[in-house]
Amino acid sequence: MVKFGIEFVPMDLYWRTTFYTIQAEKAGFDHVWITDHFNNRNVYVTLTCIALHTNRIKMGPGVTNPYLVNPVMTAQSVASISEIAPNRVTLGIGAGDKTTLSLLGVEIKSPLRAIRESVEIIRSLITTGKAKYSGKIFSVQKAKFNFKPKGNIPIYIGAQGPKMLELAAKIGDGILINASHPKDIGDAYQYIKSGAEKVNRKLDEIDVAAYTSFSIHEKEKKAIKAATPVVAFIVSGSPEPVLEKHGISVEDAMAIKKALEAGNWGEAFSKVTPEMIDAFSISGTPETCIERINELIKLGVTQFVVGSPIGPNVREAIDLISREIIPHFKE
Ligand code: F42
């Protein structure tokens, strides 16, 4: 049965993200993923608040990166939270967001190797409490925790590029694919399959999550309006081949990018077309959302993550998902 995840960006006050998560837990969500960018509130402080106020939902950073946070500290952070929420912690790690990292002068060098080495170090620490590692990017002479992580902490890899998807299928317990459209998820699956085959892994050992941009409302227009700013940013940051795959002209995307860079939000959002909404989000009424989720499940997705904006009003959107979406797939 497909699992449901929900993503929150800790731009909001801690109590608000925690309140939404309590609501999501009651609504039947299985996972909460908290994004990690230095300019928002700290992901582990947010997760600690959530851990203290929930009982069942699994939780983790979605996703942290090894350039800003050393893998030993990531292992220490998730292991510490596991003491508060045993067997409920999941770790999401990826290469890191180029735009925010570049603001700090941090370069994403050899991302494949950095992720592989990080996962090996973190896995050793969270399973044995110890690590000794000599890699090309990270080395750990002799690390030993003075406490024991509680329960299993699965490692999910945030991946988009073909090589990162292959690597994630080789070494991850799960994969978070930042995409909403069946064309992108279908393409990602080709790389996931080939990665798994290379190491003789069965696909059902890996939790494959579609980490979508999602917007639900009983009135389609309202759902689309809420998704428009998010889609504008996705379009402006998408590489040419991705735009071409969805029949979106590079010129149109550049016009949105220019308007966003100039701070002309109204102009940027007015240039977002229905094709862009369809390519980069799942937006609409509960019926439309169910149809789109079904398409992704048919492709093999085992976790569906409801990501920003969730809906025009987050609280109402979670209510609507709990009434119309989750029961449709779980009952
Ligand atoms: N990023 C954040 O910073 N914060 C978040 O909260 C966040 C959430 C998130 C959730 C799901 C998800 O899928 C991604 C998310 N991201 C988040 C973005 C993530 O951190 C990455 O930026 C994003 O996944 C894009 O990375 P990628 O998986 O496409 O990998 C990049 C680096 C890439 O270029 N990959 C290529 C590929 O084919 O996969 C390979 C590049 C390559 O071959 N590199 C060579 C190498 O050896 O590594 C050499 C390159 C060199 O010059 O060093």
Coordinates of C-alpha atoms and ligand atoms in Angstrom, one line a residue:
M1 CA 0.0 0.0 0.0
V2 CA 1.3 3.4 -0.9
K3 CA 2.6 5.5 2.0
F4 CA 1.8 9.3 2.3
G5 CA 4.4 11.8 3.3
I6 CA 4.1 15.6 3.8
E7 CA 6.8 18.2 3.4
F8 CA 7.1 21.4 5.5
V9 CA 9.5 24.2 4.9
P10 CA 10.5 25.6 8.3
M11 CA 9.9 29.2 7.3
D12 CA 7.0 29.2 9.7
L13 CA 7.3 29.4 13.5
Y14 CA 8.1 26.1 15.2
W15 CA 4.6 25.8 16.8
R16 CA 2.9 26.1 13.5
T17 CA 5.0 23.4 11.7
T18 CA 4.5 21.2 14.8
F19 CA 0.7 21.9 14.8
Y20 CA 0.5 21.0 11.1
T21 CA 2.4 17.8 11.7
I22 CA 0.1 16.8 14.6
Q23 CA -2.8 17.4 12.2
A24 CA -1.0 15.4 9.4
E25 CA -0.4 12.5 11.9
K26 CA -4.1 12.4 12.8
A27 CA -5.0 12.6 9.0
G28 CA -3.1 9.3 8.4
F29 CA 0.2 10.6 7.0
D30 CA 3.1 8.2 7.5
H31 CA 6.1 10.6 7.1
V32 CA 6.9 14.2 7.6
W33 CA 9.9 15.6 5.8
I34 CA 11.4 19.0 6.8
T35 CA 13.4 20.8 4.2
D36 CA 17.0 22.0 5.1
H37 CA 18.2 25.4 3.9
F38 CA 20.5 27.6 6.0
N39 CA 18.1 30.6 5.6
N40 CA 15.2 28.9 7.2
R41 CA 14.8 27.7 10.8
N42 CA 17.0 24.8 11.8
V43 CA 15.8 21.4 10.6
Y44 CA 16.8 19.5 13.8
V45 CA 15.3 22.0 16.2
T46 CA 12.1 21.8 14.1
L47 CA 12.2 17.9 14.2
T48 CA 12.8 17.9 18.0
C49 CA 9.6 20.0 18.5
I50 CA 7.8 17.6 16.2
A51 CA 9.2 14.5 18.0
L52 CA 8.1 15.8 21.4
H53 CA 4.5 16.4 20.2
T54 CA 3.7 13.4 18.0
N55 CA 3.5 9.6 18.6
R56 CA 3.4 7.7 15.3
I57 CA 4.5 9.7 12.3
K58 CA 8.0 9.1 10.9
M59 CA 10.2 12.2 10.5
G60 CA 13.4 13.4 9.0
P61 CA 15.3 16.1 7.2
G62 CA 14.3 16.1 3.5
V63 CA 17.0 16.8 2.6
T64 CA 20.3 17.8 4.3
N65 CA 23.6 17.9 2.5
P66 CA 27.2 16.9 3.4
Y67 CA 28.8 20.2 2.3
L68 CA 27.4 22.4 5.0
V69 CA 27.0 19.7 7.7
N70 CA 29.7 17.1 8.2
P71 CA 28.3 13.6 8.0
V72 CA 29.4 12.8 11.6
M73 CA 27.2 15.7 12.8
T74 CA 24.3 14.6 10.7
A75 CA 24.6 11.1 12.2
Q76 CA 24.8 12.6 15.7
S77 CA 21.7 14.8 15.0
V78 CA 19.4 12.0 13.7
A79 CA 20.7 9.6 16.4
S80 CA 19.9 12.2 19.1
I81 CA 16.3 12.7 17.8
S82 CA 15.9 8.9 17.7
E83 CA 16.2 8.9 21.6
I84 CA 13.0 11.1 21.6
A85 CA 11.2 9.2 18.8
P86 CA 12.6 5.7 18.6
N87 CA 12.1 3.9 15.3
R88 CA 10.5 7.1 13.8
V89 CA 13.5 8.9 12.4
T90 CA 14.4 8.8 8.7
L91 CA 17.3 10.7 7.2
G92 CA 17.1 12.4 3.8
I93 CA 20.4 13.5 2.3
G94 CA 21.2 15.0 -1.1
A95 CA 23.8 17.1 -2.9
G96 CA 22.4 20.3 -1.7
D97 CA 20.7 23.3 -3.3
K98 CA 23.2 25.0 -5.6
T99 CA 21.6 28.5 -5.3
T100 CA 21.6 28.6 -1.5
L101 CA 25.0 26.9 -1.1
S102 CA 26.6 29.4 -3.5
L103 CA 25.5 32.3 -1.3
L104 CA 27.9 30.9 1.3
G105 CA 30.7 30.2 -1.2
V106 CA 30.1 26.5 -0.8
E107 CA 30.8 24.5 -3.9
I108 CA 29.1 21.2 -4.7
K109 CA 32.3 19.2 -5.6
S110 CA 32.1 15.6 -6.6
P111 CA 28.6 15.1 -5.4
L112 CA 28.4 11.4 -6.2
R113 CA 31.4 10.6 -4.1
A114 CA 30.4 13.0 -1.4
I115 CA 27.0 11.3 -1.0
R116 CA 28.4 7.8 -1.1
E117 CA 31.1 8.5 1.5
S118 CA 28.6 10.4 3.7
V119 CA 26.1 7.5 3.6
E120 CA 28.8 5.0 4.5
I121 CA 30.0 7.1 7.5
I122 CA 26.5 7.9 8.7
R123 CA 25.3 4.3 8.4
S124 CA 28.2 3.0 10.3
L125 CA 27.6 5.5 13.2
I126 CA 23.8 5.0 13.4
T127 CA 24.1 1.2 13.3
T128 CA 27.2 0.6 15.4
G129 CA 27.8 3.9 17.2
K130 CA 31.3 3.9 15.7
A131 CA 33.0 4.9 12.4
K132 CA 36.5 4.7 11.0
Y133 CA 36.7 5.9 7.4
S134 CA 39.2 7.0 4.9
G135 CA 37.6 8.5 1.8
K136 CA 38.7 11.0 -0.8
I137 CA 36.4 13.7 0.6
F138 CA 35.7 12.7 4.2
S139 CA 37.9 10.8 6.7
V140 CA 37.1 9.8 10.2
Q141 CA 40.0 8.6 12.2
K142 CA 38.1 7.2 15.2
A143 CA 34.6 8.3 16.0
K144 CA 32.5 6.8 18.8
F145 CA 29.2 8.0 20.2
N146 CA 28.7 8.0 24.0
F147 CA 25.1 7.1 23.5
K148 CA 23.1 4.6 21.4
P149 CA 20.7 5.6 18.6
K150 CA 17.3 4.0 19.3
G151 CA 15.9 1.8 16.5
N152 CA 16.5 1.8 12.8
I153 CA 17.2 5.0 10.9
P154 CA 16.7 4.4 7.2
I155 CA 18.7 6.7 4.8
Y156 CA 16.8 8.2 1.8
I157 CA 18.7 10.0 -1.0
G158 CA 17.3 13.1 -2.7
A159 CA 18.1 12.6 -6.4
Q160 CA 17.3 14.0 -9.8
G161 CA 20.2 13.4 -12.1
P162 CA 20.7 10.0 -13.8
K163 CA 23.9 9.2 -11.9
M164 CA 22.5 10.3 -8.5
L165 CA 19.4 8.2 -9.1
E166 CA 21.5 5.1 -9.9
L167 CA 23.7 5.7 -6.8
A168 CA 20.6 6.1 -4.7
A169 CA 19.2 2.8 -5.9
K170 CA 22.5 1.1 -5.1
I171 CA 23.0 2.4 -1.5
G172 CA 19.8 4.1 -0.3
D173 CA 17.0 2.6 1.8
G174 CA 14.8 5.1 0.0
I175 CA 14.9 7.7 -2.8
L176 CA 13.2 11.1 -2.8
I177 CA 12.6 12.2 -6.4
N178 CA 11.8 15.8 -6.7
A179 CA 9.2 15.6 -9.5
S180 CA 5.4 15.6 -9.9
H181 CA 4.8 14.4 -13.5
P182 CA 4.7 10.8 -14.7
K183 CA 7.1 11.6 -17.5
D184 CA 9.8 12.6 -15.0
I185 CA 9.1 9.8 -12.5
G186 CA 9.0 7.3 -15.4
D187 CA 12.4 8.5 -16.6
A188 CA 13.8 8.4 -13.1
Y189 CA 12.7 4.8 -12.7
Q190 CA 14.9 3.8 -15.7
Y191 CA 18.0 4.9 -13.7
I192 CA 16.7 3.5 -10.5
K193 CA 16.2 0.1 -12.1
S194 CA 19.6 0.1 -13.7
G195 CA 21.3 1.1 -10.4
A196 CA 19.5 -1.7 -8.5
E197 CA 20.3 -4.3 -11.1
K198 CA 24.0 -3.4 -11.0
V199 CA 24.2 -4.4 -7.3
N200 CA 21.6 -7.2 -7.5
R201 CA 19.1 -5.4 -5.4
K202 CA 15.3 -5.9 -5.7
L203 CA 13.3 -2.8 -6.3
D204 CA 10.9 -3.7 -3.5
E205 CA 13.8 -3.2 -1.0
I206 CA 13.8 0.5 -1.8
D207 CA 11.1 3.0 -0.8
V208 CA 10.7 5.2 -3.9
A209 CA 9.1 8.5 -3.0
A210 CA 7.7 11.1 -5.4
Y211 CA 8.4 14.4 -3.7
T212 CA 5.8 16.5 -5.4
S213 CA 4.7 20.1 -5.6
F214 CA 1.0 19.6 -4.6
S215 CA -2.0 21.9 -4.3
I216 CA -5.5 20.8 -3.5
H217 CA -8.8 22.6 -3.2
E218 CA -12.4 21.8 -4.1
K219 CA -12.2 24.7 -6.6
E220 CA -9.6 23.9 -9.3
K221 CA -8.9 27.6 -9.9
K222 CA -7.9 28.2 -6.2
A223 CA -5.6 25.1 -6.2
I224 CA -3.9 26.4 -9.3
K225 CA -3.5 29.9 -8.0
A226 CA -1.8 28.6 -4.9
A227 CA 0.6 26.5 -7.0
T228 CA 1.5 29.2 -9.4
P229 CA 4.4 30.9 -7.4
V230 CA 6.0 27.5 -6.6
V231 CA 5.7 26.5 -10.3
A232 CA 7.2 29.8 -11.4
F233 CA 10.3 29.1 -9.3
I234 CA 10.6 25.5 -10.5
V235 CA 10.3 26.6 -14.2
S236 CA 12.9 29.3 -13.8
G237 CA 15.4 26.8 -12.2
S238 CA 14.7 23.9 -14.6
P239 CA 17.4 22.7 -17.0
E240 CA 16.6 23.0 -20.8
P241 CA 16.2 19.3 -21.4
V242 CA 13.5 19.1 -18.7
L243 CA 11.7 22.1 -20.1
E244 CA 11.8 20.6 -23.6
K245 CA 10.5 17.2 -22.3
H246 CA 7.4 19.0 -21.2
G247 CA 7.0 21.2 -24.4
I248 CA 7.9 24.4 -22.5
S249 CA 9.9 27.0 -24.5
V250 CA 13.2 28.1 -23.0
E251 CA 12.2 31.7 -23.9
D252 CA 9.0 31.5 -21.8
A253 CA 11.0 30.0 -18.9
M254 CA 13.7 32.8 -19.2
A255 CA 11.0 35.5 -19.2
I256 CA 9.7 34.1 -15.8
K257 CA 13.3 33.9 -14.5
K258 CA 14.0 37.5 -15.5
A259 CA 10.8 38.8 -13.8
L260 CA 11.5 36.8 -10.6
E261 CA 15.1 38.2 -10.5
A262 CA 13.8 41.7 -10.9
G263 CA 11.3 41.1 -8.1
N264 CA 8.3 41.6 -10.4
W265 CA 6.2 38.8 -8.9
G266 CA 2.9 39.7 -10.5
E267 CA 4.5 39.7 -14.0
A268 CA 6.4 36.4 -13.3
F269 CA 3.3 34.6 -12.0
S270 CA 1.1 35.9 -14.9
K271 CA 3.5 34.1 -17.3
V272 CA 2.9 30.7 -15.7
T273 CA 0.9 28.6 -18.2
P274 CA -1.5 25.6 -17.6
E275 CA 1.2 23.4 -19.3
M276 CA 3.7 24.5 -16.7
I277 CA 1.3 23.8 -13.8
D278 CA 0.7 20.4 -15.2
A279 CA 4.4 19.6 -15.7
F280 CA 5.6 20.7 -12.4
S281 CA 2.8 20.2 -9.9
I282 CA -0.2 18.2 -9.0
S283 CA -2.9 20.8 -8.6
G284 CA -6.6 20.7 -8.6
T285 CA -9.7 19.1 -7.1
P286 CA -9.5 15.9 -5.1
E287 CA -10.6 13.9 -8.2
T288 CA -7.7 15.3 -10.3
C289 CA -5.2 14.7 -7.5
I290 CA -6.4 11.0 -7.1
E291 CA -6.0 10.5 -10.8
R292 CA -2.5 11.9 -10.8
I293 CA -1.4 10.0 -7.7
N294 CA -2.7 6.8 -9.3
E295 CA -0.6 7.4 -12.4
L296 CA 2.5 7.6 -10.2
I297 CA 1.6 4.5 -8.2
K298 CA 1.3 2.6 -11.4
L299 CA 4.8 3.6 -12.3
G300 CA 6.0 2.0 -9.0
V301 CA 6.0 4.9 -6.5
T302 CA 5.7 3.6 -2.9
Q303 CA 5.6 6.9 -1.1
F304 CA 3.7 9.9 -2.2
V305 CA 4.9 13.2 -0.7
V306 CA 2.6 16.1 -0.6
G307 CA 5.0 19.1 -1.0
S308 CA 4.6 22.9 -1.1
P309 CA 2.2 24.6 -1.3
I310 CA -0.1 21.7 -0.2
G311 CA -3.1 24.1 -0.9
P312 CA -4.3 27.7 -0.6
N313 CA -4.7 27.1 3.1
V314 CA -2.5 24.4 4.6
R315 CA -4.8 23.4 7.5
E316 CA -7.8 23.1 5.2
A317 CA -5.8 21.2 2.6
I318 CA -4.6 18.6 5.2
D319 CA -8.3 18.2 6.2
L320 CA -9.3 17.7 2.6
I321 CA -6.5 15.1 2.0
S322 CA -7.6 13.3 5.2
R323 CA -11.2 13.1 4.0
E324 CA -10.8 12.5 0.3
I325 CA -7.3 11.3 -0.6
I326 CA -5.8 9.1 2.0
P327 CA -9.0 7.0 2.6
H328 CA -9.2 6.5 -1.2
F329 CA -5.8 4.7 -1.2
K330 CA -5.8 3.1 2.3
E331 CA -9.3 1.8 2.8
Ligands
F42_1 N1 18.2 20.6 -1.4 C1 18.4 21.4 -0.3 O1 19.4 22.1 -0.2 N2 17.5 21.4 0.7 C2 16.4 20.6 0.7 O2 15.6 20.6 1.7 C3 16.2 19.8 -0.4 C4 15.1 18.9 -0.5 C5 15.0 18.0 -1.6 C6 14.0 17.0 -1.6 C7 14.0 16.0 -2.6 C8 15.0 16.1 -3.6 O3 14.9 15.2 -4.6 C9 15.9 17.1 -3.6 C10 16.0 18.0 -2.6 N3 17.0 19.0 -2.6 C11 17.1 19.8 -1.5 C12 17.9 19.2 -3.7 C13 19.1 18.3 -3.6 O4 19.9 18.7 -2.6 C14 19.9 18.4 -5.0 O5 20.2 19.7 -5.2 C15 19.1 17.9 -6.2 O6 18.6 16.6 -5.9 C16 19.9 17.9 -7.5 O7 20.9 17.0 -7.4 P1 21.1 15.7 -8.3 O8 20.6 14.6 -7.6 O9 20.5 16.0 -9.7 O10 22.7 15.7 -8.4 C17 23.4 16.7 -9.0 C18 24.5 17.2 -8.1 C19 24.0 16.3 -10.4 O11 24.4 17.1 -11.1 N4 24.0 15.0 -10.6 C20 24.5 14.4 -11.8 C21 23.7 13.1 -12.1 O12 23.7 12.7 -13.3 O13 23.1 12.6 -11.2 C22 25.9 13.9 -11.7 C23 26.9 14.9 -11.5 C24 28.3 14.3 -11.6 O14 28.5 13.4 -12.3 N5 29.2 14.8 -10.9 C25 30.6 14.3 -10.9 C26 30.9 13.5 -9.6 O15 31.8 12.8 -9.6 O16 30.1 13.6 -8.6 C27 31.6 15.4 -11.0 C28 31.1 16.8 -10.9 C29 32.1 17.8 -10.4 O17 32.6 18.6 -11.2 O18 32.5 17.7 -9.2

